[in-house]
PDB file of C-alpha atoms and ligand atoms in Angstrom:
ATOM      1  CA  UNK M   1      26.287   5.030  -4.237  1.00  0.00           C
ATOM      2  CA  UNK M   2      26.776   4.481  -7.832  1.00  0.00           C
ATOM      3  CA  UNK M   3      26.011   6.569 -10.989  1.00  0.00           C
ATOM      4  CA  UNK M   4      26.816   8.538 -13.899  1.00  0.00           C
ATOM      5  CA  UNK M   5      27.496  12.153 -13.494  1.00  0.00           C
ATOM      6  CA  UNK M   6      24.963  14.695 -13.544  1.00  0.00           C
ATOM      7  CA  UNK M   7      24.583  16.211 -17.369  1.00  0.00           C
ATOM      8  CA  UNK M   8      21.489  18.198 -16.695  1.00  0.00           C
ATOM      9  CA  UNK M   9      20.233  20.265 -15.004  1.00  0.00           C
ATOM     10  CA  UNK M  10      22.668  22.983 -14.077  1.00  0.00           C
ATOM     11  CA  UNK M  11      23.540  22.627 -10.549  1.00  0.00           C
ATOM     12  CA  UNK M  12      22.905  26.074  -9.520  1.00  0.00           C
ATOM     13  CA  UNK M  13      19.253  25.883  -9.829  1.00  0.00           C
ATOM     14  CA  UNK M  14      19.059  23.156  -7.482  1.00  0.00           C
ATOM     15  CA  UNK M  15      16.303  22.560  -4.794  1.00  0.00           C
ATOM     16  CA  UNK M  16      18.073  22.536  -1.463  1.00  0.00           C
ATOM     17  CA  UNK M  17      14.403  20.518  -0.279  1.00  0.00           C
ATOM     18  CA  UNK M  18      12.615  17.924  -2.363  1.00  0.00           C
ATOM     19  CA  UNK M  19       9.539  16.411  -0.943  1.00  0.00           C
ATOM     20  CA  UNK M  20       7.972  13.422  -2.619  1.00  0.00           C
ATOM     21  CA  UNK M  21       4.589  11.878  -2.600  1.00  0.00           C
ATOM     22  CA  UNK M  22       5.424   7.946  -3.890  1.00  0.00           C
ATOM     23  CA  UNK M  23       2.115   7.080  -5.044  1.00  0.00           C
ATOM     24  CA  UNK M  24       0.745   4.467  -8.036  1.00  0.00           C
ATOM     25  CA  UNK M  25       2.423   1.313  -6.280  1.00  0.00           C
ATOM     26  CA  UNK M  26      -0.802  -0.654  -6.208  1.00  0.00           C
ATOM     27  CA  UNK M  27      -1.664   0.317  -9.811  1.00  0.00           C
ATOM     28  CA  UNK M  28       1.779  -0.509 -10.837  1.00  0.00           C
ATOM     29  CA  UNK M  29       1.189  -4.116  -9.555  1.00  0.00           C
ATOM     30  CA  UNK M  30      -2.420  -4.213 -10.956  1.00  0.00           C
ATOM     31  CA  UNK M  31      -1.005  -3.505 -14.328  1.00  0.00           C
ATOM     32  CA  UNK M  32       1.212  -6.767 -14.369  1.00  0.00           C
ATOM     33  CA  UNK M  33      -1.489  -9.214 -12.482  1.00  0.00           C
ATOM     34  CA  UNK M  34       0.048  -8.695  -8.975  1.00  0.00           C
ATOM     35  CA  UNK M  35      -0.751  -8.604  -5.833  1.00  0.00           C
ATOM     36  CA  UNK M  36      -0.615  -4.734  -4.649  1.00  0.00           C
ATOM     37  CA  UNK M  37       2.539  -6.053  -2.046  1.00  0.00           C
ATOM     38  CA  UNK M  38       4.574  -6.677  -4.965  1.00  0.00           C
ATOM     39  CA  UNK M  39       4.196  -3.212  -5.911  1.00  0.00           C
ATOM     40  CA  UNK M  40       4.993  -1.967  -2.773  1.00  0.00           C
ATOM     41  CA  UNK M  41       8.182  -4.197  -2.624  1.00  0.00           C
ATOM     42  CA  UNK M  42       9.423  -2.598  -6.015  1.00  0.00           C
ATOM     43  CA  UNK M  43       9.152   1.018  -4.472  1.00  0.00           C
ATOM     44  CA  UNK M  44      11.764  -0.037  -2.660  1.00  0.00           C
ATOM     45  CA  UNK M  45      14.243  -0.041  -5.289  1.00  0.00           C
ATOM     46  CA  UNK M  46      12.964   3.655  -6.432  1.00  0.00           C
ATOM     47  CA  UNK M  47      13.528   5.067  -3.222  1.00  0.00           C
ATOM     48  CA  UNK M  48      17.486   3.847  -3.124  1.00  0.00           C
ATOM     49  CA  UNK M  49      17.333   5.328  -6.980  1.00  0.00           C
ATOM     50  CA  UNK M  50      15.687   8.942  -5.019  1.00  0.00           C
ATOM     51  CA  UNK M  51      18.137   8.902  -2.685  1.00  0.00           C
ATOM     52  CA  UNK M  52      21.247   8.120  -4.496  1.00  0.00           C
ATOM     53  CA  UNK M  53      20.114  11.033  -7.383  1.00  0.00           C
ATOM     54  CA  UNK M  54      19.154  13.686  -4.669  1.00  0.00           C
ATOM     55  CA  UNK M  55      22.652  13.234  -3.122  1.00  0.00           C
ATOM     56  CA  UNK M  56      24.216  13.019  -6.440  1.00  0.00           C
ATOM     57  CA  UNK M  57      22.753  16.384  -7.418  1.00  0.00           C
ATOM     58  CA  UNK M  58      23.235  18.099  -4.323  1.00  0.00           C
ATOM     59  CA  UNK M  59      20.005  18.159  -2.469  1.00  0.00           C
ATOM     60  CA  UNK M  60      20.398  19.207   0.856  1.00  0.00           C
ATOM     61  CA  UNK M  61      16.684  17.414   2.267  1.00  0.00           C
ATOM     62  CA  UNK M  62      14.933  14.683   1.067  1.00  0.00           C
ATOM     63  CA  UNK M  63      11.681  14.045   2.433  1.00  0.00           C
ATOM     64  CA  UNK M  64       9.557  10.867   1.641  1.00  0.00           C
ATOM     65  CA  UNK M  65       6.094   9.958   2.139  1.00  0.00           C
ATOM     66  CA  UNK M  66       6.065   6.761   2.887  1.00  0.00           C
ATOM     67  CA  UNK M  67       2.554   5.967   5.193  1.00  0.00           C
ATOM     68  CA  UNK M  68      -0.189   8.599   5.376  1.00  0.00           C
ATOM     69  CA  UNK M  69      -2.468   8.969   8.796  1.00  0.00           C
ATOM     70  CA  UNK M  70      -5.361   7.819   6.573  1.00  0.00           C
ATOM     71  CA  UNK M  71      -3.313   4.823   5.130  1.00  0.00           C
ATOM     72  CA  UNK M  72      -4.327   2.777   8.253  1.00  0.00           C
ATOM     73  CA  UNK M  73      -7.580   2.719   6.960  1.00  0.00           C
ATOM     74  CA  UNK M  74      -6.464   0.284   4.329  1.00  0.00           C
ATOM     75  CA  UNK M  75      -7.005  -3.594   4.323  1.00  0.00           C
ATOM     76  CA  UNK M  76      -5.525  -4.799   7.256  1.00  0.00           C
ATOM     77  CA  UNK M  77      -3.159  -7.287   4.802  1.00  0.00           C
ATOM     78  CA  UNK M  78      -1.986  -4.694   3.415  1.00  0.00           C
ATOM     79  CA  UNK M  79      -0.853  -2.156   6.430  1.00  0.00           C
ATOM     80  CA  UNK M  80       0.648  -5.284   8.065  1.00  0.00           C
ATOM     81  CA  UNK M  81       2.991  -6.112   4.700  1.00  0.00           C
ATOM     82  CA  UNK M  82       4.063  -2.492   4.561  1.00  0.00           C
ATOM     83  CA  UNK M  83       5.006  -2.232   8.441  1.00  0.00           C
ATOM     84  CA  UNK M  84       6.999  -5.679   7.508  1.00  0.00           C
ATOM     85  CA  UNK M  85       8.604  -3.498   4.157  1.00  0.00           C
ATOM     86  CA  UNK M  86       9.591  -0.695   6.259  1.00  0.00           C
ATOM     87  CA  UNK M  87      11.587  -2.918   9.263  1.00  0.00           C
ATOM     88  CA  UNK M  88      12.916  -5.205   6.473  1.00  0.00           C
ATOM     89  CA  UNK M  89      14.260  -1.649   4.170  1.00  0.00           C
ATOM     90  CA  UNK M  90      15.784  -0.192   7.291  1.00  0.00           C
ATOM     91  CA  UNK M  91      17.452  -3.669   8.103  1.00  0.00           C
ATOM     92  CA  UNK M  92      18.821  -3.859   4.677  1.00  0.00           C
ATOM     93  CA  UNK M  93      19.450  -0.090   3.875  1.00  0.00           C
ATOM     94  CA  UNK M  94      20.724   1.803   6.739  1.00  0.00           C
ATOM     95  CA  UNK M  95      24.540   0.541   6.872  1.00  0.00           C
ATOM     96  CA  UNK M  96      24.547   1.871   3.377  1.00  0.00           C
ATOM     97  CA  UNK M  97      23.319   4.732   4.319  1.00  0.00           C
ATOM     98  CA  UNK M  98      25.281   5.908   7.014  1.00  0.00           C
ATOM     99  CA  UNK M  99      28.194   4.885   5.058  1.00  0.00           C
ATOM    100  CA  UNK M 100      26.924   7.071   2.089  1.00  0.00           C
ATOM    101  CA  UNK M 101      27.132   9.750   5.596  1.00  0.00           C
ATOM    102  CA  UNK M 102      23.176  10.396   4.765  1.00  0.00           C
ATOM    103  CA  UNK M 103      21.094  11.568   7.732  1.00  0.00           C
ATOM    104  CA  UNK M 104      17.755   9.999   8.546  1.00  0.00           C
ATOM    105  CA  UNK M 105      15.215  11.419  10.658  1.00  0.00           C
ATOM    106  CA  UNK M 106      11.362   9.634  10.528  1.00  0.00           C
ATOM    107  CA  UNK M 107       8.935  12.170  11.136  1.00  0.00           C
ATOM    108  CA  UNK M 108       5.218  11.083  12.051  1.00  0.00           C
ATOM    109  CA  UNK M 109       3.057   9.242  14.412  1.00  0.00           C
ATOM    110  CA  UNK M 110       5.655   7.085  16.254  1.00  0.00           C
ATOM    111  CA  UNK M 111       3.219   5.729  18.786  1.00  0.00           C
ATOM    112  CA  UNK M 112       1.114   4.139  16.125  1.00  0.00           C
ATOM    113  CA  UNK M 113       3.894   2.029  15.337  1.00  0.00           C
ATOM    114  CA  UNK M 114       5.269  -1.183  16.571  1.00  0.00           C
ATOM    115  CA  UNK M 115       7.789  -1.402  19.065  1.00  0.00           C
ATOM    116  CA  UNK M 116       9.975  -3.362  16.828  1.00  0.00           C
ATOM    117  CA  UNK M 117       9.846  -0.731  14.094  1.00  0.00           C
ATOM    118  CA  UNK M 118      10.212   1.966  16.317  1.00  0.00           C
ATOM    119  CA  UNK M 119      13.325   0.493  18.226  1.00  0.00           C
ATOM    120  CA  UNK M 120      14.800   0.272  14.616  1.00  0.00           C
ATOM    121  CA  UNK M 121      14.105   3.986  13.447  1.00  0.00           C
ATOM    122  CA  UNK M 122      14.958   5.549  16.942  1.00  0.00           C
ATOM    123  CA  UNK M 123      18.384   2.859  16.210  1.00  0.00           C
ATOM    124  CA  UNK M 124      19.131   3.946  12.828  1.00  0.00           C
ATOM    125  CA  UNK M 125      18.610   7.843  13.812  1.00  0.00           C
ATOM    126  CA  UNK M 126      20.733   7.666  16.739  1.00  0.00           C
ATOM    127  CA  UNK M 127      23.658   5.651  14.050  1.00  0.00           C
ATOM    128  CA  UNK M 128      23.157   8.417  11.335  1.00  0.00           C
ATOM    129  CA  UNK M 129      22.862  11.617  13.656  1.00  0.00           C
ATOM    130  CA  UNK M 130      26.268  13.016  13.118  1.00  0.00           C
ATOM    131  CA  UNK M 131      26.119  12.398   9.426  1.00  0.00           C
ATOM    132  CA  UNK M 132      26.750  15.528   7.296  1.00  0.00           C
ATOM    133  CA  UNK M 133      25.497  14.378   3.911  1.00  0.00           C
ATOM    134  CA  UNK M 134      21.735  14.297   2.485  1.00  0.00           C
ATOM    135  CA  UNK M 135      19.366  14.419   5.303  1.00  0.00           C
ATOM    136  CA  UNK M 136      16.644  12.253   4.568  1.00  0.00           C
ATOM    137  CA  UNK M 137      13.508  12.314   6.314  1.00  0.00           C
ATOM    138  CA  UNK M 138      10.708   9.546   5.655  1.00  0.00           C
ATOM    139  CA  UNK M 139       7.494  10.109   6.551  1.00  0.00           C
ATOM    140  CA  UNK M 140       5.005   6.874   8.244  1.00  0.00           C
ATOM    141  CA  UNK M 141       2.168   7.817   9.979  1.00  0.00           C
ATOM    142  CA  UNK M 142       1.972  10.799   8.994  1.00  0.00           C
ATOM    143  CA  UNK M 143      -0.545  13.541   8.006  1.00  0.00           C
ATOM    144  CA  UNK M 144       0.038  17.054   8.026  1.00  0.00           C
ATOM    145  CA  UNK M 145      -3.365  17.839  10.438  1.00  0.00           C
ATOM    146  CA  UNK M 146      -1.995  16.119  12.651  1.00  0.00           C
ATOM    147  CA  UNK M 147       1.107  17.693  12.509  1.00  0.00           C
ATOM    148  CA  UNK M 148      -0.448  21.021  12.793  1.00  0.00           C
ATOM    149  CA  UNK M 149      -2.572  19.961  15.864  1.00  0.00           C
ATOM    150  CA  UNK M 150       0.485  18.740  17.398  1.00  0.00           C
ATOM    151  CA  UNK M 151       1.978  21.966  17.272  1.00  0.00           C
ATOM    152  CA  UNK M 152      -0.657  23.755  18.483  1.00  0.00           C
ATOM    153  CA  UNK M 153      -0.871  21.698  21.616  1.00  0.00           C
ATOM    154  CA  UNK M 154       3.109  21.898  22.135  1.00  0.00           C
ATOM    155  CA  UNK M 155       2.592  25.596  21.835  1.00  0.00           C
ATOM    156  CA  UNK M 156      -0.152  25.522  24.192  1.00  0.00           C
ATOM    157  CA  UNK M 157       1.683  23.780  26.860  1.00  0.00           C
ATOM    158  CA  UNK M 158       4.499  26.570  26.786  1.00  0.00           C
ATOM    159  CA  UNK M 159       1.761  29.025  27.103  1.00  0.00           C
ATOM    160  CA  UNK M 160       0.012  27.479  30.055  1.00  0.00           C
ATOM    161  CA  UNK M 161       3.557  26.416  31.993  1.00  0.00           C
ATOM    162  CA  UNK M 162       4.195  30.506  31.215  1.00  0.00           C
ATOM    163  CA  UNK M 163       7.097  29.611  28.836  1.00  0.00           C
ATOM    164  CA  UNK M 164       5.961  31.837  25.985  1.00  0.00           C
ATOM    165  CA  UNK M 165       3.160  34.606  25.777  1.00  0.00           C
ATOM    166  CA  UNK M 166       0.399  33.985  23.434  1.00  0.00           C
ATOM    167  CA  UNK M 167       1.504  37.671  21.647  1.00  0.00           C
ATOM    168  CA  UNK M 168       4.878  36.312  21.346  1.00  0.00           C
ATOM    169  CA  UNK M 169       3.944  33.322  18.804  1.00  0.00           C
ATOM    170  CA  UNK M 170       5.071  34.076  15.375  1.00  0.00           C
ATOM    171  CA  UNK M 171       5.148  31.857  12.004  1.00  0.00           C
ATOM    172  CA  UNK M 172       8.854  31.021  13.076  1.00  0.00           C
ATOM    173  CA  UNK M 173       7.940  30.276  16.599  1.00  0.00           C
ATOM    174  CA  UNK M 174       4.916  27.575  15.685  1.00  0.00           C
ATOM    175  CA  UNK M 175       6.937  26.467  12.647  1.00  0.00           C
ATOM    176  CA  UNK M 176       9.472  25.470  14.870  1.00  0.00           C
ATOM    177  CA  UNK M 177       6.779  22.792  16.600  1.00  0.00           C
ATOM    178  CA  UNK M 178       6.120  21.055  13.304  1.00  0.00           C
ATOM    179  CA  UNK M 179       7.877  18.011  12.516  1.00  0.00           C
ATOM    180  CA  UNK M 180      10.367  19.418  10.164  1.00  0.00           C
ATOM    181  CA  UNK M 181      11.451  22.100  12.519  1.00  0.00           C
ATOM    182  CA  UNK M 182      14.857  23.186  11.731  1.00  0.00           C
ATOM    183  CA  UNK M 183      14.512  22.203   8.655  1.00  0.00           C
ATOM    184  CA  UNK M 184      13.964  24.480   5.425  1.00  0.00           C
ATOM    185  CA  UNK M 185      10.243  24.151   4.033  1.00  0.00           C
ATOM    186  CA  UNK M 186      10.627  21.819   0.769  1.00  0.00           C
ATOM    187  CA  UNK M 187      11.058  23.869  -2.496  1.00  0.00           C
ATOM    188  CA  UNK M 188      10.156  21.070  -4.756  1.00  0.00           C
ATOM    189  CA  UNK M 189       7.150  18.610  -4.305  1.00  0.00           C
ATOM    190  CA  UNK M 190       7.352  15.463  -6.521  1.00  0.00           C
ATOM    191  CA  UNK M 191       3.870  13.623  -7.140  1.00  0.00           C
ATOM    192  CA  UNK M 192       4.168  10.225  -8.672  1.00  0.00           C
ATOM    193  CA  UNK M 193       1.234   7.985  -9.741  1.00  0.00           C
ATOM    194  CA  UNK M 194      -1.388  10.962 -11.531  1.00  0.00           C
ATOM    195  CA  UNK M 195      -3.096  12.361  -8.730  1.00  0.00           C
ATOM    196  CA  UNK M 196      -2.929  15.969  -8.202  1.00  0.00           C
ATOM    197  CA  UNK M 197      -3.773  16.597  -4.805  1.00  0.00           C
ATOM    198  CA  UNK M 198      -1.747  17.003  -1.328  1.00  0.00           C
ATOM    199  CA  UNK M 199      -2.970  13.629   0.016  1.00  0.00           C
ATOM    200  CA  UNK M 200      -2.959  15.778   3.899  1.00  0.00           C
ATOM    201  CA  UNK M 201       1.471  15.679   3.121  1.00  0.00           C
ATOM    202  CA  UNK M 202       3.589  18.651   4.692  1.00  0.00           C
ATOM    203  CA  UNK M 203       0.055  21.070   4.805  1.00  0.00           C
ATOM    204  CA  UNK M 204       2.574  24.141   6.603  1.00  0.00           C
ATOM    205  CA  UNK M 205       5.491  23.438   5.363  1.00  0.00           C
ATOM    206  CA  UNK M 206       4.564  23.425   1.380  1.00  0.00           C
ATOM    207  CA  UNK M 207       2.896  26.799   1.294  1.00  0.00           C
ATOM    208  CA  UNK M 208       5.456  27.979  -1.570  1.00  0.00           C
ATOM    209  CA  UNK M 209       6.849  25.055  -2.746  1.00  0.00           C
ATOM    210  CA  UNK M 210       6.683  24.445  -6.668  1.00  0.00           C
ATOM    211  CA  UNK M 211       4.567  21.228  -7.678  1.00  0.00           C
ATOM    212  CA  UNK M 212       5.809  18.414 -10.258  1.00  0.00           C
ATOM    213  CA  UNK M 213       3.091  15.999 -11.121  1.00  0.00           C
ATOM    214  CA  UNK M 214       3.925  12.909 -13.473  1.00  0.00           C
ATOM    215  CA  UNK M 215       1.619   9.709 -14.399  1.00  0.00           C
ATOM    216  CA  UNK M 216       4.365   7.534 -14.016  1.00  0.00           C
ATOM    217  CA  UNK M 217       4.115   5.020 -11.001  1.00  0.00           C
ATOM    218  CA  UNK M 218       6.663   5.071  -8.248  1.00  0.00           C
ATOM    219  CA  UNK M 219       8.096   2.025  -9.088  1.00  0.00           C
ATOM    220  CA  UNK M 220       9.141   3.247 -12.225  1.00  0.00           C
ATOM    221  CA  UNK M 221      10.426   6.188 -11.234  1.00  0.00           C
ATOM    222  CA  UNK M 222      14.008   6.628 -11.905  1.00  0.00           C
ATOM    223  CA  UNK M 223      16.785   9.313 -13.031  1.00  0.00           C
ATOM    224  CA  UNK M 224      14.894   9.947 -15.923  1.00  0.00           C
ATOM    225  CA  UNK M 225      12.367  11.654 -13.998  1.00  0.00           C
ATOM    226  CA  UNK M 226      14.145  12.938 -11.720  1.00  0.00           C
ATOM    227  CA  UNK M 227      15.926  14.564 -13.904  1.00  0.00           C
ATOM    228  CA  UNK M 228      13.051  16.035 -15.871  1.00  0.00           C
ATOM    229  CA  UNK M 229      11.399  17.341 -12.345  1.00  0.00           C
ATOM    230  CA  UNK M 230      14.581  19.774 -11.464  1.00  0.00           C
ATOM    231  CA  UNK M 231      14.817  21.112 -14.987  1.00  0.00           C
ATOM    232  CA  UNK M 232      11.027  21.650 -14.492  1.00  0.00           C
ATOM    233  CA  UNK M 233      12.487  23.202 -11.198  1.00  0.00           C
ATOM    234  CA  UNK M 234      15.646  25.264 -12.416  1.00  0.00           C
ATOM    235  CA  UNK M 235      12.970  27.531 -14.961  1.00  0.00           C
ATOM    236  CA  UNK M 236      10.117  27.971 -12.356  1.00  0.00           C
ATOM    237  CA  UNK M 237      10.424  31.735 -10.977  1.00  0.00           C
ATOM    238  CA  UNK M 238       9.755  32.419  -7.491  1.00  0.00           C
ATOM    239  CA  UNK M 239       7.784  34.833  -6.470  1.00  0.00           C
ATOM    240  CA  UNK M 240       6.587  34.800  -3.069  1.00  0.00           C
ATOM    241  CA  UNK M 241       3.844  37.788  -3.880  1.00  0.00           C
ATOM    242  CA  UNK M 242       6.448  39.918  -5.571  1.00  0.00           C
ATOM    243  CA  UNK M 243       5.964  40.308  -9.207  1.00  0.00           C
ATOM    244  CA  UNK M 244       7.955  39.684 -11.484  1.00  0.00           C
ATOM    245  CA  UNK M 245       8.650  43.046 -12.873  1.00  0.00           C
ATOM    246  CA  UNK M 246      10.102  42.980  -9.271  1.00  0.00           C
ATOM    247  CA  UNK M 247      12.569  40.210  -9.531  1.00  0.00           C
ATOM    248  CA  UNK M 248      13.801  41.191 -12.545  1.00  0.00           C
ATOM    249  CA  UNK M 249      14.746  44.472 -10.895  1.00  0.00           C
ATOM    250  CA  UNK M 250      16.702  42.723  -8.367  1.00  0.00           C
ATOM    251  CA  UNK M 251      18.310  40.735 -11.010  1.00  0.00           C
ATOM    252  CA  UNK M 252      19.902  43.889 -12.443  1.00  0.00           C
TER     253      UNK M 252
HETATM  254  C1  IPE A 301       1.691   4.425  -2.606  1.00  0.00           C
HETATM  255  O1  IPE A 301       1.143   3.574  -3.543  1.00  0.00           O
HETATM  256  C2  IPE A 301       2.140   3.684  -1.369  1.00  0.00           C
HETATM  257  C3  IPE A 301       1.342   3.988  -0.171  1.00  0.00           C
HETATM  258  C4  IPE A 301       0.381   4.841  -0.104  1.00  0.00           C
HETATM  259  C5  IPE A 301       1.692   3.264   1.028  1.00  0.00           C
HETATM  260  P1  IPE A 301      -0.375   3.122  -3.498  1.00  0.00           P
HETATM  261  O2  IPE A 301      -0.462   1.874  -2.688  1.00  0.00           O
HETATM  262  O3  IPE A 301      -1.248   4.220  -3.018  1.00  0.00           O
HETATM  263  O4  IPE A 301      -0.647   2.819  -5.010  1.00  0.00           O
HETATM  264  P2  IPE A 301      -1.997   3.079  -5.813  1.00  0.00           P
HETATM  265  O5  IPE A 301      -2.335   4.530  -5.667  1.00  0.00           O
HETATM  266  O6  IPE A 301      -3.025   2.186  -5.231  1.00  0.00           O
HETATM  267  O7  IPE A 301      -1.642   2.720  -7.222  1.00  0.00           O
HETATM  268  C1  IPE A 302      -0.535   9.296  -0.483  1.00  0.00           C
HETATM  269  O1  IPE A 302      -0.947   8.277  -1.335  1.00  0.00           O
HETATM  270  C2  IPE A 302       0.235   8.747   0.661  1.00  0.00           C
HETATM  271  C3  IPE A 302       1.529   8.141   0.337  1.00  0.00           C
HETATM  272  C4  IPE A 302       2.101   8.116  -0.825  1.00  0.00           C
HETATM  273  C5  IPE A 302       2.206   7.553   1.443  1.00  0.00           C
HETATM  274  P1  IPE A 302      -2.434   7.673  -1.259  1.00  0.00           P
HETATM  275  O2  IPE A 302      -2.536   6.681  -2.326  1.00  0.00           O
HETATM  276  O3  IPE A 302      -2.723   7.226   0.117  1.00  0.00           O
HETATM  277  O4  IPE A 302      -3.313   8.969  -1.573  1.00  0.00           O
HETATM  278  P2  IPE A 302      -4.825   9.110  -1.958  1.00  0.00           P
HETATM  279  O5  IPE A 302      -5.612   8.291  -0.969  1.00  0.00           O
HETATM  280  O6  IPE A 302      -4.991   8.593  -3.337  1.00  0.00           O
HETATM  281  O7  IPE A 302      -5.106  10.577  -1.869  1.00  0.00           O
HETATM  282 MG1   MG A 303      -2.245   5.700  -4.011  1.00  0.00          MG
END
């Protein structure tokens, strides 16, 4: 990885999780008279940008969404050319990455998938496992009903084979089930592209986590912004019901 050195923000006010929502591809395309693939192709390069600024500034998780549940419902073109994007990015990316000692981890829908693109995320997890750098996590297939459901039918299951006791389940205990289990819930959601909505992402696992929205379209999304979305970070205060009078009090 490559790069100046941070300037700005301060690293002590840094998300440990960053979540981010890569939207405006097709629109990106659209504005130069090409096809929407071409767009999708130049997200490519903004993702190795993500990557190499999260572990620059010390961001413990990095988690992508890539493919949503409801993305199969596009053109069939166009789901086919993005399946092809994803094996071709992991062919050309993961040696880096693992060198760069970055941990990746696909969360999602895996049966959906090809076999070919599976055999090459369950390859590139099993290369990167014992990496201790940024663990990156890219969501395909993915929709966060889906991940709850899931859940709730692995938590069944330990019910019914007398594993657990239905009083026993907790937040921790279900949370645990999701996807991201293990991992902390994301602090820091990053929406490129204009929309302001969830798109069905991380539904649990973003209950408190503080929301950057910018216009500008994932391919063009660089240090800049990334930049400007952790000092947008670094003054939010969190509260977590408390008030602030509250925190303050701490502070002292
Ligand atoms: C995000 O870009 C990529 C995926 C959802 C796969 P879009 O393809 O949604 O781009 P817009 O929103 O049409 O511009
Ligand atoms: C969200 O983008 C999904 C991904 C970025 C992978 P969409 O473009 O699919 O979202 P909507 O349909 O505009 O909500
Ligand atoms: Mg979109």
């Amino acid at each position: 990885m490559s790069g100046s050195e941070p300037t700005s923000p301060a690293r002590s006010n840094i998300p440990r999780h960053v979540a981010v929502i890569m939207d405006g591809n097709g629109r990106w395309a659209r504005k130069r008279s090409l096809p929407r693939h071409a767009g999708h192709r130049s997200g490519v390069k903004s993702v190795r940008e993500v990557v190499e600024n999260s572990a620059r500034y010390g961001v413990e998780y990095l988690t992508l969404f890539a493919f949503s549940s409801e993305n199969w419902r596009r053109p069939e073109e166009e789901v086919g050319m993005l399946m092809s994007l994803f094996l071709e990015a992991l062919r050309r990316e993961v040696a880096d990455l693992h060198k760069n000692n970055v941990r990746l981890r696909f969360i999602g829908e895996r049966e959906c998938l090809d076999s070919k693109l599976n055999e090459k995320i369950s390859n590139a997890e099993a290369l990167t496992a014992d990496n201790t750098g940024l663990r990156l996590q890219v969501a395909v297939a993915y929709g966060g009903r889906w991940d709850i459901v899931e859940a709730a039918r692995s938590v069944a299951s330990k019910v019914v084979s007398g594993e657990i006791s239905p009083e026993s389940i907790d937040e921790a205990t279900f949370a645990a089930e999701l996807q991201l289990g293990g991992a902390p819930d994301p602090d820091l959601l990053i929406r490129t592209g204009g929309e302001q909505r969830i798109s069905n992402f991380l539904l649990w696992n973003l209950a408190y986590a503080e929301l950057w929205f910018t216009d500008v379209l994932w391919p063009d999304f660089g240090q800049a912004e990334f930049e400007a979305a952790l000092a947008y970070y670094s003054e939010r205060q969190r509260r977590y019901g408390h008030t602030g009078e509250q925190l303050e009090a701490v502070k002292c």
